[in-house]
Coordinates of C-alpha atoms in Angstrom, one line a residue:
Chain D
M1 CA -4.4 -8.0 -27.6
L2 CA -3.8 -7.4 -23.7
L3 CA -7.1 -5.5 -23.7
A4 CA -9.1 -8.0 -25.3
F5 CA -7.9 -10.5 -22.7
L6 CA -9.2 -8.1 -20.1
V7 CA -12.3 -8.0 -21.6
A8 CA -12.6 -11.7 -21.5
V9 CA -11.6 -12.0 -17.8
A10 CA -14.2 -9.4 -17.1
L11 CA -17.1 -11.2 -18.9
A12 CA -15.9 -14.4 -17.2
I13 CA -16.2 -12.8 -13.8
V14 CA -19.7 -11.7 -14.8
S15 CA -21.1 -15.2 -15.4
M16 CA -19.0 -17.1 -12.4
K17 CA -21.2 -18.0 -9.5
D18 CA -18.5 -19.4 -7.3
L19 CA -16.8 -16.4 -5.5
F20 CA -13.6 -18.2 -5.2
S21 CA -13.1 -18.2 -9.0
V22 CA -14.4 -14.8 -9.3
I23 CA -11.6 -13.6 -6.9
M24 CA -8.8 -15.7 -8.6
L25 CA -9.9 -14.1 -12.0
S26 CA -9.9 -10.7 -10.5
G27 CA -6.3 -11.5 -9.5
I28 CA -5.7 -12.4 -13.1
Y29 CA -7.4 -9.1 -14.3
G30 CA -4.9 -7.1 -11.9
L31 CA -1.9 -8.7 -13.4
L32 CA -3.0 -8.2 -16.9
S33 CA -3.6 -4.6 -16.6
A34 CA -0.2 -4.3 -14.8
S35 CA 1.1 -5.7 -18.0
F36 CA -0.8 -3.1 -20.1
F37 CA 0.5 -0.3 -17.9
V38 CA 4.2 -1.3 -18.7
A39 CA 3.2 -1.3 -22.4
M40 CA 1.9 2.1 -22.2
D41 CA 5.3 3.3 -20.4
A42 CA 3.6 3.8 -17.1
V43 CA 6.2 1.7 -15.0
D44 CA 5.4 3.2 -11.7
V45 CA 1.7 2.6 -12.2
A46 CA 2.4 -1.1 -13.1
F47 CA 4.6 -1.7 -10.1
T48 CA 1.8 -0.6 -7.8
E49 CA -1.0 -2.5 -9.8
A50 CA 1.0 -5.6 -9.8
A51 CA 1.5 -5.6 -6.1
V52 CA -2.0 -4.2 -5.2
G53 CA -4.4 -5.7 -7.8
A54 CA -2.8 -9.0 -8.4
G55 CA -1.4 -9.6 -4.5
I56 CA -3.0 -7.8 -1.7
S57 CA -6.7 -7.1 -3.1
T58 CA -7.0 -10.7 -4.1
L59 CA -5.5 -11.9 -0.7
L60 CA -8.0 -9.5 1.3
M61 CA -11.0 -10.7 -0.7
L62 CA -10.2 -14.2 -0.1
V63 CA -10.1 -13.8 3.6
A64 CA -13.3 -11.7 3.4
I65 CA -15.1 -14.6 1.6
T66 CA -13.9 -17.2 4.2
M67 CA -16.0 -15.1 6.6
T68 CA -19.0 -14.5 4.3
G69 CA -19.5 -17.7 2.3
R70 CA -18.3 -18.6 -1.2
S71 CA -21.3 -19.1 -3.3
E72 CA -23.6 -16.3 -4.7
D73 CA -27.3 -16.4 -5.1
P74 CA -27.9 -17.0 -8.7
D75 CA -31.1 -14.6 -8.8
R76 CA -30.6 -11.6 -10.5
H77 CA -32.1 -8.1 -10.0
K78 CA -34.3 -7.4 -12.9
P79 CA -31.3 -8.5 -15.4
F80 CA -32.8 -7.2 -18.6
L81 CA -33.6 -3.6 -17.3
A82 CA -29.9 -3.5 -16.1
L83 CA -28.5 -4.9 -19.5
A84 CA -30.6 -2.1 -21.1
V85 CA -29.3 0.6 -18.8
V86 CA -25.7 -0.7 -19.3
V87 CA -26.0 -0.8 -23.1
V88 CA -27.6 2.8 -23.5
T89 CA -24.9 4.3 -21.3
G90 CA -22.1 2.3 -23.0
G91 CA -23.5 3.4 -26.4
L92 CA -23.4 7.0 -25.4
L93 CA -19.7 6.6 -23.9
I94 CA -18.7 5.2 -27.2
Y95 CA -20.2 7.9 -29.2
G96 CA -18.4 10.5 -26.9
T97 CA -14.9 8.7 -27.8
F98 CA -15.2 9.9 -31.4
D99 CA -14.6 13.3 -30.0
M100 CA -11.6 12.2 -28.3
P101 CA -8.1 13.0 -29.8
A102 CA -6.7 9.8 -31.7
F103 CA -4.7 7.4 -29.4
G104 CA -1.0 8.3 -28.9
S105 CA -1.2 11.6 -30.6
A106 CA 1.5 14.2 -29.3
Q107 CA -1.0 16.9 -30.3
A108 CA -3.7 15.9 -27.7
P109 CA -4.8 18.7 -25.4
I110 CA -3.8 16.8 -22.4
H111 CA 0.0 17.0 -23.3
Q112 CA -0.1 20.8 -23.9
Q113 CA -0.9 22.4 -20.5
V114 CA 1.5 22.1 -17.6
V115 CA 3.1 19.1 -18.8
P116 CA 5.8 20.5 -21.0
R117 CA 7.1 22.4 -18.0
Y118 CA 7.5 19.3 -15.9
I119 CA 9.4 17.5 -18.7
Q120 CA 11.4 20.4 -19.6
H121 CA 12.3 22.1 -16.2
S122 CA 11.8 19.7 -13.6
M123 CA 15.4 18.7 -13.6
E124 CA 16.7 22.1 -12.8
E125 CA 13.9 22.8 -10.4
I126 CA 13.6 19.6 -8.5
G127 CA 16.9 17.7 -9.8
V128 CA 15.3 14.3 -9.8
P129 CA 15.3 12.2 -12.9
N130 CA 12.2 10.5 -12.6
I131 CA 9.4 12.9 -13.6
V132 CA 6.5 10.9 -11.8
T133 CA 8.2 11.2 -8.5
S134 CA 9.1 14.9 -8.9
V135 CA 5.4 15.8 -9.8
L136 CA 4.1 13.3 -7.1
A137 CA 6.2 14.6 -4.2
S138 CA 6.6 18.2 -5.1
Y139 CA 4.7 19.9 -7.8
R140 CA 1.6 18.0 -6.4
G141 CA 2.8 17.5 -2.9
F142 CA -0.4 18.8 -1.3
D143 CA -2.6 16.3 -3.3
T144 CA -0.4 13.5 -2.4
F145 CA -0.7 14.4 1.3
G146 CA -4.7 14.3 0.9
E147 CA -4.2 10.8 -0.5
V148 CA -2.1 9.5 2.3
V149 CA -4.7 11.1 4.8
V150 CA -7.5 8.9 2.9
I151 CA -5.5 5.9 3.2
F152 CA -4.8 6.3 7.1
T153 CA -8.5 7.0 7.2
A154 CA -9.5 4.2 5.6
G155 CA -7.3 2.0 7.7
M156 CA -8.5 3.4 10.9
G157 CA -12.3 2.7 9.4
V158 CA -11.4 -1.0 9.2
L159 CA -9.8 -0.9 12.5
A160 CA -13.0 0.6 13.9
L161 CA -15.2 -2.1 12.2
L162 CA -13.2 -5.3 12.6
S163 CA -10.7 -5.0 15.6
V164 CA -11.6 -7.4 18.5
A165 CA -10.9 -7.2 22.0
R166 CA -9.5 -10.8 23.2
R167 CA -9.6 -12.4 26.6
P168 CA -6.1 -14.4 27.2
E169 CA -7.8 -17.8 27.4
D170 CA -9.1 -17.0 23.7
I171 CA -5.7 -16.4 22.6
A172 CA -4.4 -19.7 24.1
E173 CA -7.0 -21.4 22.2
I174 CA -6.4 -19.4 18.9
D175 CA -2.6 -20.4 19.2
S176 CA -3.4 -24.2 19.3
L177 CA -5.7 -23.7 16.5
N178 CA -2.9 -22.1 14.5
D179 CA -0.3 -24.4 15.4
S180 CA -1.9 -27.4 14.0
M181 CA -2.7 -25.3 10.9
H182 CA 0.7 -24.1 10.3
E183 CA 2.9 -27.3 11.1
Q184 CA 2.3 -28.5 7.5
H185 CA 3.9 -26.8 4.5
L186 CA 7.4 -27.4 5.4
I187 CA 8.8 -26.4 2.0
L188 CA 6.9 -23.3 1.4
R189 CA 7.8 -22.0 4.7
I190 CA 11.7 -22.7 4.2
V191 CA 11.6 -21.0 0.8
S192 CA 9.7 -18.1 1.9
K193 CA 12.0 -17.8 4.7
M194 CA 14.9 -17.5 2.1
L195 CA 12.8 -15.0 0.1
L196 CA 11.8 -12.6 2.7
P197 CA 15.0 -10.8 3.4
F198 CA 15.3 -10.0 -0.4
I199 CA 11.6 -9.0 -0.7
L200 CA 12.3 -6.6 2.3
L201 CA 15.4 -5.5 0.7
F202 CA 13.9 -4.9 -2.8
A203 CA 11.1 -2.8 -0.8
L204 CA 13.7 -0.5 0.6
Y205 CA 15.6 -0.2 -2.8
V206 CA 12.3 0.6 -4.3
Q207 CA 11.5 3.4 -1.6
F208 CA 14.9 5.0 -1.7
H209 CA 15.7 4.7 -5.4
G210 CA 12.4 6.1 -6.4
D211 CA 14.1 9.5 -7.5
Y212 CA 16.1 7.7 -10.3
G213 CA 14.3 4.8 -11.4
P214 CA 10.7 3.7 -11.1
G215 CA 9.5 3.4 -7.5
G216 CA 8.7 5.7 -4.6
G217 CA 6.7 5.5 -1.1
F218 CA 3.5 4.1 -2.4
Q219 CA 5.0 1.0 -4.3
A220 CA 7.5 0.4 -1.5
G221 CA 4.9 0.5 1.3
V222 CA 2.9 -2.1 -0.7
I223 CA 5.9 -4.6 -1.3
F224 CA 6.9 -4.2 2.3
A225 CA 3.5 -5.0 3.5
A226 CA 3.1 -7.8 1.1
A227 CA 6.2 -9.5 2.7
I228 CA 4.9 -9.1 6.2
I229 CA 1.6 -10.6 5.0
L230 CA 3.5 -13.6 3.5
Y231 CA 5.1 -14.2 6.6
A232 CA 1.9 -13.9 8.7
M233 CA 0.1 -16.5 6.3
L234 CA 3.1 -18.9 6.3
F235 CA 3.9 -18.8 10.0
G236 CA 0.6 -18.3 11.6
M237 CA -1.1 -15.0 13.1
S238 CA 0.1 -15.7 16.6
T239 CA 3.7 -15.7 15.6
A240 CA 3.4 -12.7 13.6
R241 CA 1.8 -10.8 16.3
R242 CA 4.5 -11.5 18.4
V243 CA 6.9 -10.4 15.8
I244 CA 4.9 -7.3 14.9
N245 CA 3.5 -5.4 17.9
Q246 CA -0.1 -4.2 16.8
S247 CA -0.1 -1.0 18.7
F248 CA 3.4 -0.1 17.5
I249 CA 2.2 -0.5 13.8
Q250 CA -0.7 1.6 14.6
L251 CA 1.6 4.2 16.0
L252 CA 3.6 3.8 12.7
A253 CA 0.9 4.6 10.6
A254 CA 0.2 8.0 12.3
A255 CA 3.8 8.8 12.4
G256 CA 4.0 8.5 8.6
V257 CA 1.1 11.2 8.2
L258 CA 2.8 13.1 10.8
L259 CA 6.0 13.4 9.1
Y260 CA 4.6 14.3 5.9
G261 CA 2.8 17.0 7.3
S262 CA 5.4 18.4 9.7
V263 CA 7.7 18.8 6.6
G264 CA 5.0 21.0 5.3
I265 CA 4.9 22.8 8.6
V266 CA 8.6 23.5 8.7
S267 CA 8.6 25.0 5.4
L268 CA 5.6 27.4 6.5
L269 CA 7.6 28.3 9.6
E270 CA 10.6 29.3 7.2
G271 CA 8.3 31.7 5.5
K272 CA 7.7 29.6 2.3
N273 CA 4.4 27.8 1.2
F274 CA 3.3 24.5 2.7
L275 CA 5.5 21.7 1.3
D276 CA 7.8 24.2 -0.5
Y277 CA 10.9 22.2 0.2
G278 CA 13.4 24.7 -1.3
V279 CA 13.8 26.2 2.3
L280 CA 15.0 22.7 3.8
S281 CA 18.5 23.4 2.9
D282 CA 20.9 26.3 1.5
D283 CA 20.7 25.1 -2.1
P284 CA 17.2 25.0 -3.3
V285 CA 17.7 21.8 -5.1
A286 CA 19.2 19.8 -2.5
G287 CA 16.5 21.1 -0.2
Q288 CA 13.8 19.8 -2.7
H289 CA 15.9 16.3 -2.8
L290 CA 15.7 16.2 1.0
G291 CA 12.2 17.1 1.2
I292 CA 11.1 14.5 -1.4
L293 CA 13.0 11.8 0.4
L294 CA 11.4 12.7 3.7
I295 CA 7.9 12.7 2.4
E296 CA 8.3 9.5 0.5
L297 CA 9.3 8.0 3.7
G298 CA 6.1 9.2 5.5
V299 CA 4.2 7.9 2.5
G300 CA 6.0 4.6 2.7
I301 CA 5.7 3.9 6.2
T302 CA 1.8 4.9 6.4
V303 CA 0.9 2.6 3.3
A304 CA 3.0 -0.3 4.7
S305 CA 1.6 0.0 8.0
V306 CA -1.9 0.6 7.0
M307 CA -1.8 -2.4 4.7
V308 CA -0.6 -4.7 7.4
I309 CA -3.3 -3.3 9.9
I310 CA -6.0 -4.0 7.3
F311 CA -4.7 -7.6 6.8
F312 CA -4.3 -8.6 10.6
N313 CA -7.6 -7.3 11.4
F314 CA -9.3 -9.3 9.0
A315 CA -7.4 -12.5 9.9
G316 CA -8.0 -11.5 13.5
R317 CA -11.7 -11.6 12.9
R318 CA -11.6 -14.8 11.0
E319 CA -9.8 -16.4 13.7
N320 CA -12.5 -15.2 16.3
A321 CA -15.3 -16.4 14.1
H322 CA -13.4 -19.9 13.9
S323 CA -12.9 -20.4 17.4
G324 CA -16.4 -19.5 18.1
E325 CA -17.3 -22.2 16.0
E326 CA -15.2 -24.5 17.8
N327 CA -16.7 -23.7 21.1
E328 CA -20.3 -24.1 20.0
M329 CA -19.4 -27.6 18.6
Q330 CA -17.7 -28.5 21.9
N331 CA -21.0 -27.3 23.7
N332 CA -23.1 -29.2 21.4
N333 CA -21.2 -32.5 22.0
R334 CA -21.2 -31.9 25.8
G335 CA -24.8 -31.5 25.4
N336 CA -25.3 -34.6 23.5
N337 CA -23.2 -36.7 26.0
K338 CA -25.6 -35.6 28.8
T339 CA -28.5 -36.9 27.0
Chain S
M1 CA -8.0 5.6 -38.4
L2 CA -10.6 3.0 -37.5
M3 CA -8.3 1.8 -34.5
D4 CA -7.6 5.1 -33.3
H5 CA -10.1 4.9 -30.5
Y6 CA -9.8 1.0 -29.8
N7 CA -8.5 1.6 -26.2
Y8 CA -11.1 3.8 -25.4
W9 CA -14.0 1.4 -26.6
I10 CA -12.3 -1.2 -24.4
V11 CA -12.5 1.1 -21.5
V12 CA -16.1 1.4 -22.2
V13 CA -16.9 -2.4 -22.4
L14 CA -14.9 -2.9 -19.2
M15 CA -16.6 0.0 -17.4
M16 CA -19.9 -1.2 -18.4
T17 CA -19.1 -4.9 -17.4
G18 CA -18.3 -3.5 -14.0
F19 CA -21.4 -1.2 -13.8
Y20 CA -23.8 -4.2 -14.8
I21 CA -22.3 -6.4 -11.9
V22 CA -22.7 -3.6 -9.5
I23 CA -26.6 -3.1 -10.3
A24 CA -27.8 -6.6 -11.3
H25 CA -26.0 -8.8 -8.6
G26 CA -27.1 -9.0 -5.3
N27 CA -24.0 -10.4 -3.6
L28 CA -22.2 -7.6 -1.8
I29 CA -18.6 -9.2 -2.3
K30 CA -19.3 -9.5 -6.2
K31 CA -20.5 -5.9 -6.2
I32 CA -17.2 -5.1 -4.7
V33 CA -15.4 -7.0 -7.5
G34 CA -17.8 -5.2 -10.1
L35 CA -16.6 -1.8 -8.6
S36 CA -13.0 -2.6 -8.8
I37 CA -13.5 -3.6 -12.5
F38 CA -15.0 -0.2 -13.0
Q39 CA -12.3 1.6 -11.2
T40 CA -9.5 -0.4 -13.0
S41 CA -11.3 0.7 -16.4
V42 CA -11.0 4.5 -15.2
F43 CA -7.2 3.8 -14.7
I44 CA -6.6 2.3 -18.1
F45 CA -8.4 5.3 -19.7
Y46 CA -6.2 7.7 -18.0
I47 CA -3.0 5.6 -18.7
S48 CA -4.2 5.3 -22.3
M49 CA -4.5 9.1 -22.8
A50 CA -0.9 9.5 -21.3
K51 CA 0.5 7.4 -23.9
V52 CA 2.7 9.4 -26.8
E53 CA 3.4 7.7 -30.1
G54 CA 7.2 7.0 -29.9
G55 CA 7.5 8.0 -26.4
T56 CA 9.4 6.3 -23.4
A57 CA 8.8 6.1 -19.6
P58 CA 9.1 9.6 -18.0
I59 CA 12.4 9.1 -16.5
L60 CA 14.8 11.8 -17.7
E61 CA 17.8 10.5 -19.7
E62 CA 20.2 11.9 -22.0
G63 CA 19.4 11.6 -25.7
I64 CA 15.6 11.0 -25.5
R65 CA 13.4 13.6 -26.9
Q66 CA 9.8 12.3 -26.6
Y67 CA 8.4 11.2 -23.2
S68 CA 5.0 9.9 -22.2
N69 CA 2.8 12.2 -20.2
P70 CA 3.6 11.7 -16.4
L71 CA 0.7 13.4 -15.1
P72 CA -2.0 10.8 -15.3
H73 CA 0.7 8.2 -14.0
V74 CA 0.9 10.4 -10.9
L75 CA -2.6 10.4 -10.5
I76 CA -3.4 6.9 -10.9
L77 CA -0.5 5.7 -8.9
T78 CA -1.9 7.3 -5.9
A79 CA -5.6 6.3 -6.9
I80 CA -4.6 2.6 -6.8
V81 CA -3.6 2.5 -3.5
V82 CA -6.4 4.7 -2.2
G83 CA -8.6 2.2 -4.2
I84 CA -7.2 -1.0 -2.2
A85 CA -7.7 1.0 1.1
T86 CA -11.3 1.9 0.3
T87 CA -12.0 -1.6 -1.1
A88 CA -10.7 -3.1 2.1
L89 CA -13.1 -0.8 4.0
G90 CA -16.1 -2.1 2.0
L91 CA -14.9 -5.6 2.5
A92 CA -14.8 -4.8 6.3
L93 CA -18.5 -3.6 6.1
A94 CA -19.5 -6.8 4.2
V95 CA -18.2 -8.8 7.1
R96 CA -20.0 -6.9 9.5
I97 CA -23.3 -7.2 7.6
K98 CA -22.8 -10.8 7.3
E99 CA -22.5 -10.9 11.0
A100 CA -25.4 -8.9 11.7
Y101 CA -27.8 -10.4 9.1
G102 CA -26.3 -13.8 8.5
S103 CA -26.1 -13.1 4.8
I104 CA -24.5 -10.8 2.2
E105 CA -27.2 -10.9 -0.5
E106 CA -29.2 -7.9 -0.9
E107 CA -32.5 -9.4 -1.3
E108 CA -32.3 -11.1 2.0
I109 CA -30.9 -8.2 4.0
Q110 CA -33.8 -6.3 2.4
R111 CA -36.5 -8.8 3.5
Q112 CA -35.1 -9.0 7.2
D113 CA -35.3 -5.1 7.4
N114 CA -39.0 -5.3 6.1
L115 CA -39.8 -7.9 8.6
D116 CA -38.4 -5.8 11.4
C117 CA -40.8 -2.8 10.9

């Protein structure tokens, strides 16, 4: 049923010309898939998808279309050829699904390999009830390290593409623009002011309770970033920039990766494998616990600061474009007055 | 029996919808939305495979015999966050292209490139 909704939303996205509604629909799509993940028992994944798919990605796309324009050229690129390619590929893929094991079958090969060991022995080996956390942070810790580095690199890429150097007079101008924009919305500001501490507290809970319930560094990082972005949206970028120092947050993004990597180096120096946390304490299980806590902290710090960096750079770019337009308009007016 | 593969069929339909958007639409932002639909269909595929009939969420507790498969959850959990980071990079490129060409329509960009040489 949920899946049918997903298809309906996806088809609506294809036919829409207005990019604003396309992006709103993609937010709905994210929320629907998050609910589907809950139905499939993947609580950790649903958490992440709800914060990312319905929250942050919708927002980033909205900021992007304010800079690139919201309408789409209705001309299609050889639509019938494209449709033919899609139908043929889809047909072949559906033909392929007939060889798949039935949905929900416990005998499927995917459940036979390493997974029984994770389910039966992770408690005595790692000592963490949430199997997702123990696989993520310990059994597949090296893989996760790679993912964190990818996120960090993407953040640096956005920084390289969009960061703008400002002269002081520009900043003053942007400030005045912002103040006029954000003096309205009194109710929104007061309500969100009350909500913010709870969102931040919830993010910390998700971060440190990830061993026992659904949660962990990735989810907590995204929720934390969402709280900061909410603040920046309602109180203006200049206020947010005063509260959150940009170079400090870039330092934090690097520090998270460094923390993760150095936990691995410490275990190397102790004579074990990279990211083998057993050596961090006398008792291997306690060591595992400490190691997971540390690397999840590293993940959380990096994810949160990269998301904030991405948002601030997009929004900063937009402000510059706006103030540039204002300048042009003023110049034009001056020119008109002279004549 | 007939509905055994229902989830996988939906995944294929979603995947092809995303694919169609990517190849048939010229607007770069729309292409990015199409890519993210494609991406989500892969997530749904993995999570559907992880489901075990009668299983619960993979958090160990007394008295529960059957858990869903935790491994795909781990893979997709990290993939979602990596996905948003790379999507942001794509959007940043689109913004820069808009600044350089004044348009994010593929045809228009192609035309300007052809004029240059």
